[in-house]
Coordinates of C-alpha atoms in Angstrom, one line a residue:
X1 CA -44.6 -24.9 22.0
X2 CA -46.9 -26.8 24.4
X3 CA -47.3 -29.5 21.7
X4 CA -43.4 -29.9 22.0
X5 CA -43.4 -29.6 25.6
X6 CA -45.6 -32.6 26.0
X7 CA -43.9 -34.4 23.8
X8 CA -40.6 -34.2 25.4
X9 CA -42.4 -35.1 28.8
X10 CA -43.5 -38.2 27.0
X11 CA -40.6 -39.1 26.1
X12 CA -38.7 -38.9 29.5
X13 CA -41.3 -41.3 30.9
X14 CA -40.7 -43.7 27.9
X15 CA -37.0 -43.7 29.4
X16 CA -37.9 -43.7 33.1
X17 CA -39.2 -47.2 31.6
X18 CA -36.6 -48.3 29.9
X19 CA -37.7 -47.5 26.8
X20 CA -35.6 -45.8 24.1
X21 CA -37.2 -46.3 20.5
X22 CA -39.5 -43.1 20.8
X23 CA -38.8 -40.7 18.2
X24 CA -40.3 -36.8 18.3
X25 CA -43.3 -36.1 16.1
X26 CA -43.9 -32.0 16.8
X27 CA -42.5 -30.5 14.1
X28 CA -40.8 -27.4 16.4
X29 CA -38.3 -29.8 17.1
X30 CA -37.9 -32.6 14.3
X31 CA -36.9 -29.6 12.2
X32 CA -34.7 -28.1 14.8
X33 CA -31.4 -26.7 13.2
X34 CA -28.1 -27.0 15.0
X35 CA -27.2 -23.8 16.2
X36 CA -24.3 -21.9 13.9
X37 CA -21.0 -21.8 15.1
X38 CA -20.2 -18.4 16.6
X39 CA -17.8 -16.4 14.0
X40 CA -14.5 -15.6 15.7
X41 CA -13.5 -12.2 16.6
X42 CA -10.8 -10.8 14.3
X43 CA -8.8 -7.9 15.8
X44 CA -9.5 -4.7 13.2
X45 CA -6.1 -3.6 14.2
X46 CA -4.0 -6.8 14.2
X47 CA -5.8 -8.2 10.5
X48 CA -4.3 -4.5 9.5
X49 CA -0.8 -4.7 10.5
X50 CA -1.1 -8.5 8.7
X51 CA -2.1 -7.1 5.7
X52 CA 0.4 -4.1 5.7
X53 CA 3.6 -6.9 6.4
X54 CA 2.1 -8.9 3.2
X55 CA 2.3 -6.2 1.3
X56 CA 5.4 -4.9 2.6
X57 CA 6.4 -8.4 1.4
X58 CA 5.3 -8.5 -1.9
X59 CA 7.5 -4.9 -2.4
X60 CA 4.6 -2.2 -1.8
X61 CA 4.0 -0.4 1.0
X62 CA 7.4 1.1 1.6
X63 CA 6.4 3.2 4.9
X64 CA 5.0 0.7 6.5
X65 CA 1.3 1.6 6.1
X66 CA 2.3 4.8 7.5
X67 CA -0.2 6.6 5.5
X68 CA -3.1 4.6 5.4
X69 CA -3.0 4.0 9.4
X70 CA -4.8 6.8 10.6
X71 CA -7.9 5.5 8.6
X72 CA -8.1 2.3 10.8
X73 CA -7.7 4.1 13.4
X74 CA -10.4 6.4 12.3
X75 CA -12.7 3.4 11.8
X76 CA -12.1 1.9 14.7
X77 CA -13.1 4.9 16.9
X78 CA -16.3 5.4 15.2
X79 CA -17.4 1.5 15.9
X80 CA -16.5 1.6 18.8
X81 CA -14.9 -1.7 18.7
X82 CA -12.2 -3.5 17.4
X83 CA -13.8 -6.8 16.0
X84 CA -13.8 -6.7 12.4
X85 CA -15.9 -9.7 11.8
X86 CA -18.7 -7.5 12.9
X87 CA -18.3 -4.8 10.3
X88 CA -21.1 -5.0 8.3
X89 CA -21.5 -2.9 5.4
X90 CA -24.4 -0.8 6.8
X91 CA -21.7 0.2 9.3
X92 CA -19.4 1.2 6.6
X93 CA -22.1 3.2 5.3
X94 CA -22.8 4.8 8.3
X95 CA -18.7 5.8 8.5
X96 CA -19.0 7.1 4.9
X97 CA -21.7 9.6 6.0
X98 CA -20.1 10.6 8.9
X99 CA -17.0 11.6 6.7
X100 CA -18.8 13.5 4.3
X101 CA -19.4 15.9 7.3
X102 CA -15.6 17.0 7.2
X103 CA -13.7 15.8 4.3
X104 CA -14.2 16.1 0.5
X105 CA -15.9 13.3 -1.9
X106 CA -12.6 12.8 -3.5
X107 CA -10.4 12.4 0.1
X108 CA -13.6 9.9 1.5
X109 CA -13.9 7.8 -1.6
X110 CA -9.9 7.7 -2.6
X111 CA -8.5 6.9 1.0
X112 CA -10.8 6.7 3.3
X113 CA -13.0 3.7 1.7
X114 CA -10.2 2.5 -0.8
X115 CA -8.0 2.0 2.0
X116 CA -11.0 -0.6 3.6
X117 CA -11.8 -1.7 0.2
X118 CA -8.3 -3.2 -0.4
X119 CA -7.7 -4.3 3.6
X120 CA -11.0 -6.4 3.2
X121 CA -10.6 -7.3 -0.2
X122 CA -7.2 -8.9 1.0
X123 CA -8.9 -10.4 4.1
X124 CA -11.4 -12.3 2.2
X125 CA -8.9 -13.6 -0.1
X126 CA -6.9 -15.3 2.7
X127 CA -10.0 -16.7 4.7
X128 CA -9.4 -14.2 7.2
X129 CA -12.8 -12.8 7.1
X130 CA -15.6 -14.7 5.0
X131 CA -16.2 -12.3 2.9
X132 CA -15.5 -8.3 1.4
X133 CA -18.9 -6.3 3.1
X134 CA -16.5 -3.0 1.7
X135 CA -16.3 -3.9 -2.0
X136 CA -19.8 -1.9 -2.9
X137 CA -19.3 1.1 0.1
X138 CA -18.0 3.7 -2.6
X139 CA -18.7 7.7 -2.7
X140 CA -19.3 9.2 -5.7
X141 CA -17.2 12.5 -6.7
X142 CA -18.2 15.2 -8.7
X143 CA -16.1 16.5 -11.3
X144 CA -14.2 19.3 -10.5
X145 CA -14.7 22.6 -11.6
X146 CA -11.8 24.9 -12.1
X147 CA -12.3 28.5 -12.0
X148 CA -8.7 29.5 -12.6
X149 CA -5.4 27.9 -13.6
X150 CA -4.1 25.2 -11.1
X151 CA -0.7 26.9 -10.8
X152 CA 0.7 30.1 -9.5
X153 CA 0.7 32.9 -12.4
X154 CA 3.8 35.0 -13.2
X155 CA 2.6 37.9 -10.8
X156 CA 1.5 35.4 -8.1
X157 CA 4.8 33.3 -8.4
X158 CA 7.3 36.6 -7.8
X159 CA 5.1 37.9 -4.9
X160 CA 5.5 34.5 -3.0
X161 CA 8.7 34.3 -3.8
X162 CA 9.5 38.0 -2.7
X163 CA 8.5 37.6 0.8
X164 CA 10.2 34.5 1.0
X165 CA 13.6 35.7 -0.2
X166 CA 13.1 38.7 2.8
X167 CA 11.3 36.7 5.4
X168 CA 12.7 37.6 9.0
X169 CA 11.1 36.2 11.9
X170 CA 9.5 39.0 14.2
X171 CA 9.5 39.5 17.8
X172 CA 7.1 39.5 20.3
X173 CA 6.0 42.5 22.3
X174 CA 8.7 42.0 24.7
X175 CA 11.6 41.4 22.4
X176 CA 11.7 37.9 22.1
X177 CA 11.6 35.7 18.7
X178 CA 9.5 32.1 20.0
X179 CA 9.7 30.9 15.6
X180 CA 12.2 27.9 15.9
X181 CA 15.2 28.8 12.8
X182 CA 13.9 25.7 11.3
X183 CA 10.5 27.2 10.5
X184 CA 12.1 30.7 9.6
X185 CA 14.7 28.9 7.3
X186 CA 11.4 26.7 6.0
X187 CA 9.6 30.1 5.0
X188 CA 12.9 31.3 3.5
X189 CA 13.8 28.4 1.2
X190 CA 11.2 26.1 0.7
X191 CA 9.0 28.4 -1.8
X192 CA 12.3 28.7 -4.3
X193 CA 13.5 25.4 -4.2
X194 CA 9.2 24.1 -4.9
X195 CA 9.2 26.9 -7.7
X196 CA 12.2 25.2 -9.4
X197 CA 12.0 21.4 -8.6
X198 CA 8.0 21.3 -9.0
X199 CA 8.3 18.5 -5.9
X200 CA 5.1 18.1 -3.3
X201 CA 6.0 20.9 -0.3
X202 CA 6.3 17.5 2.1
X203 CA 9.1 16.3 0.0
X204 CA 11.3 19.5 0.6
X205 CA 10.1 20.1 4.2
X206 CA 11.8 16.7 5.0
X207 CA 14.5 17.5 3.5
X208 CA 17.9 16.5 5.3
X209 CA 21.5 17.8 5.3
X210 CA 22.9 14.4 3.9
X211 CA 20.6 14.6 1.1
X212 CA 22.0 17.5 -0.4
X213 CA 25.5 17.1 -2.4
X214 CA 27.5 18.2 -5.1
X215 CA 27.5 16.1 -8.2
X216 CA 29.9 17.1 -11.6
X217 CA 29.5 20.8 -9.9
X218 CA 26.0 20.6 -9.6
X219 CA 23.8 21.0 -6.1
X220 CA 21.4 18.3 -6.0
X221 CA 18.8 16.8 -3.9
X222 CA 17.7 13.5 -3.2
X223 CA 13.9 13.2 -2.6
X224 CA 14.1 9.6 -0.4
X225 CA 11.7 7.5 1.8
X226 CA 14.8 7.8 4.4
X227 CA 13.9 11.2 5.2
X228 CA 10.2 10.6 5.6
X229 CA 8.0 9.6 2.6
X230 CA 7.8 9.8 -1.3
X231 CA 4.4 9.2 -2.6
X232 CA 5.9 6.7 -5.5
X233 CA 8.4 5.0 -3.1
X234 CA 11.3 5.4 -5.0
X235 CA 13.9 7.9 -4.2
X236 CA 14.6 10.3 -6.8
X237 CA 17.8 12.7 -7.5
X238 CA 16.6 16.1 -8.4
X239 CA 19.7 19.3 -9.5
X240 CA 19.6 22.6 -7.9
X241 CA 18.7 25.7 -10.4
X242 CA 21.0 27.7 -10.0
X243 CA 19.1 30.7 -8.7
X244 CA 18.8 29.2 -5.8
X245 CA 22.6 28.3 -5.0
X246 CA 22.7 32.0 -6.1
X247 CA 20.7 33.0 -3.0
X248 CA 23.3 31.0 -0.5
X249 CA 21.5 27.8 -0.6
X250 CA 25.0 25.9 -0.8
X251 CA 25.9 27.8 2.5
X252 CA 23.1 27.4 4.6
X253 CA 23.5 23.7 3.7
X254 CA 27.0 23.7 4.7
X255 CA 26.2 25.4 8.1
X256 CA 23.2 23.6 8.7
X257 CA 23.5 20.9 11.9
X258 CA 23.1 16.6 10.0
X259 CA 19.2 15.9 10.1
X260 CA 16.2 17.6 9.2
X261 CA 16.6 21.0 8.4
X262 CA 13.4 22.5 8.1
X263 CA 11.4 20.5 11.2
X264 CA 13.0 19.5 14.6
X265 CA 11.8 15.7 14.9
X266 CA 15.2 13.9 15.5
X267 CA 13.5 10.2 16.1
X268 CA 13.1 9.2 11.9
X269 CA 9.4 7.3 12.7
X270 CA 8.4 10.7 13.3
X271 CA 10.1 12.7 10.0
X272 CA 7.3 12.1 8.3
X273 CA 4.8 13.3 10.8
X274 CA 6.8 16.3 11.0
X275 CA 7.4 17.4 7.4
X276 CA 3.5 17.3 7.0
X277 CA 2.9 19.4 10.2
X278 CA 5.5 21.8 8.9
X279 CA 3.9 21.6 5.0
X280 CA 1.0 23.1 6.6
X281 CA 2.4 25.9 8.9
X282 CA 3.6 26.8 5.3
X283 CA 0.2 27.0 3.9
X284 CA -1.1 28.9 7.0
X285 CA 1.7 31.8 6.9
X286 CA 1.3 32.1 3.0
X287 CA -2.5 32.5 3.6
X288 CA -2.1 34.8 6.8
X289 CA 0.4 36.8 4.2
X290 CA -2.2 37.2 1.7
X291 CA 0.0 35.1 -0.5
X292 CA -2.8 32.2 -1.3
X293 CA -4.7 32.9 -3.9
X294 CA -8.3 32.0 -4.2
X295 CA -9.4 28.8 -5.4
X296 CA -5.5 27.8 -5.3
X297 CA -3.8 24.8 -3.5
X298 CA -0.7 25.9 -2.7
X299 CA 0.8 22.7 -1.8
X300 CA 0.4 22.1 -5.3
X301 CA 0.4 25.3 -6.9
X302 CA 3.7 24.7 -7.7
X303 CA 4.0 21.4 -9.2
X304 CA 1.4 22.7 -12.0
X305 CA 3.1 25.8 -12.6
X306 CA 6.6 23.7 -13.1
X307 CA 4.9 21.5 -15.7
X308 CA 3.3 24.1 -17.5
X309 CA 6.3 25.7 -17.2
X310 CA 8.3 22.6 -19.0
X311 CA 5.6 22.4 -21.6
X312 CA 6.1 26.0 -22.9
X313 CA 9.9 25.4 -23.3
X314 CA 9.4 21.6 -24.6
X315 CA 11.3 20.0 -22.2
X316 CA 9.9 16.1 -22.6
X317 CA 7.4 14.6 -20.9
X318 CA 9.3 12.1 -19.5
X319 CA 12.1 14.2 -18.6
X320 CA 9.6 16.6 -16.1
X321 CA 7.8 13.5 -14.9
X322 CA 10.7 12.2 -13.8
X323 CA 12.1 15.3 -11.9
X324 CA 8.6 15.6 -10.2
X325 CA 8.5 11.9 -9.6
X326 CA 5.2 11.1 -11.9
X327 CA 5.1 7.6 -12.7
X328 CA 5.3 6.6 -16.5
X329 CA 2.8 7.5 -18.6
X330 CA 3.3 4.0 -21.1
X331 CA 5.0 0.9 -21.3
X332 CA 8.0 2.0 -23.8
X333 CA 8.3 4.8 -20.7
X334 CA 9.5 2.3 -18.6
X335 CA 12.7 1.5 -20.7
X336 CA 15.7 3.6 -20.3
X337 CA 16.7 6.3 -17.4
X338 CA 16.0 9.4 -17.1
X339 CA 19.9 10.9 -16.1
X340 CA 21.0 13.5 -14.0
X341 CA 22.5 15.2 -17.0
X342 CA 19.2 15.0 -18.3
X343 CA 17.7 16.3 -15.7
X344 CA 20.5 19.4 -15.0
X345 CA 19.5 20.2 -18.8
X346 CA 16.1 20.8 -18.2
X347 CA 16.3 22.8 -15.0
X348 CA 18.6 25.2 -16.4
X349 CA 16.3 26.1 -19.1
X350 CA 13.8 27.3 -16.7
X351 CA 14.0 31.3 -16.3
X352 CA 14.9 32.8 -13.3
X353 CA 12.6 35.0 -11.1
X354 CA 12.9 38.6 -11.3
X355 CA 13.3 39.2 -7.0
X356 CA 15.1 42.3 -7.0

């Protein structure tokens, strides 16, 4: 440095004199480098809601990135900042553990990191960011060990479906009944029309008035994005069994006010929001009832029971997969539709519960 120092004196007093031919000799500064650009901030949040409208675009993403959005935020708050040229992947490393202290291997790796994987991935192909510091960050899951079957049994199915059919909402110590109808009416039918549709519990809590109607003499429901979300994105008509219309289901529709009828968000941004929260009070009542088994999911205890159900009476594959909203299993799948006649066939062949 004092070599270099001395130099550059020397040459100031070669130009006091005039003199400008003088070329440095210290190697500190005939090697210099010129200093790198800086990189330019990229907004985490903003290179999100780009990526969601291109794939909203390209015909995915039918919510918006509804689903996904709560990761970004997630990530965002554990940074601390919202520059995601900064990420590096030692900071996505450091989110990964910090997951695994609250959510399962399977819920970290699947949305958590996919969801970054694919927003950087995107990012990098576009020349928004220079390149994808996610693509390695990955958890590895352990296979799952069942203890049981995945599906309500016989025994389980009726007892659920018991205290549905009689569930009254109780009173408080001084008389008065705080559960909102829609969460009574949510205990009362949402359990029956699950047992018989096999759908996801969210996809029946968001249920709507309007998407219940009477086709050729059949109740039927349509599962749609409208009324919150479907996990395929494609609405989907699903017929009534008629156990259910048997237990006034026709009625309560008809008396029921338009809108939701199990939750009470009225602004449609927030049905989805809503069915979920609802989904879960579900859970929590069935577990506070002694009416969750162990080692059983019971927001999708019934959607394994309805297939194995299907399976034991022969009912095609694509038939069931279709009612459940399962994408196609093969190519030759994808030819064809799946009717509502179809579909009425196959429900009516399922056996009705013994309640009484």
């Amino acid at each position: 440095l004092c070599h270099a120092e001395l130099e550059a004196l020397a040459r100031v007093a070669e130009r006091d004199e005039g003199d400008f031919t003088g070329q440095p000799t210290a190697p500190i500064i005939v090697n210099a480098q010129p200093l790198e650009k800086a990189t330019a901030s990229v907004s985490l949040t903003g290179l999100w809601s780009d990526y969601v409208n291109s794939r909203v675009q390209a015909g995915f993403m039918r919510d918006g990135g509804k689903r996904q959005r709560p990761v970004i935020e997630n990530l965002r708050t554990f940074l601390k900042h919202n520059n995601a040229s900064r990420i590096t992947k030692k900071d996505l490393l450091a989110w990964r553990e910090h997951l695994m202290k609250s959510l399962s291997a399977k819920t970290v790796n699947d949305i958590y990191l996919s969801t970054v994987r694919s927003l950087f991935a995107w990012a990098a192909d576009n020349d928004r960011l220079p390149e994808n510091v996610a693509d390695s960050v990955k958890q590895p899951k352990p296979r799952k060990v069942y203890g049981r079957e995945r599906g309500y049994t016989d025994v389980e199915a009726v007892k659920v479906l018991k205290a549905s059919r009689t569930y009254q909402s109780k009173a408080d110590e001084f008389g008065r009944v705080r559960e909102s109808d829609q969460m009574a009416n949510l205990k009362r039918w949402v359990p029956i029309i699950c047992a018989f549709t096999g759908a996801r519990v969210s996809e029946i809590t968001q249920l709507r008035k309007e998407d219940i109607r009477k086709t050729d003499g059949h109740l039927v429901a349509r599962i749609t994005p409208d009324a919150g979300t479907v996990k395929s994105g494609d609405y989907r008509d699903v017929p009534l069994h008629p156990q259910i219309i048997e237990q006034g289901f026709a009625q309560f529709v008809s008396e029921a006010d338009p809108g939701p009828m199990f939750h009470n968000a009225t602004a449609p941004e927030k049905f989805q929001r809503a069915a979920v929260i609802v989904s879960n009070k579900l859970s929590d009542w069935l577990r506070e009832s002694g009416l969750r088994p162990e080692g059983l999911q019971p927001n999708h205890a019934w959607r394994h029971r309805f297939k194995t159900q299907c399976i034991e009476l022969g009912i095609s594959p694509r038939v069931y997969d279709a009612i459940q909203g399962h994408a196609a299993k093969s190519a030759s799948d994808g030819y064809g539709d799946v009717s509502l006649k179809a579909k009425i066939d196959a429900i009516s062949r399922l056996p009705e519960y013994e309640l009484s």
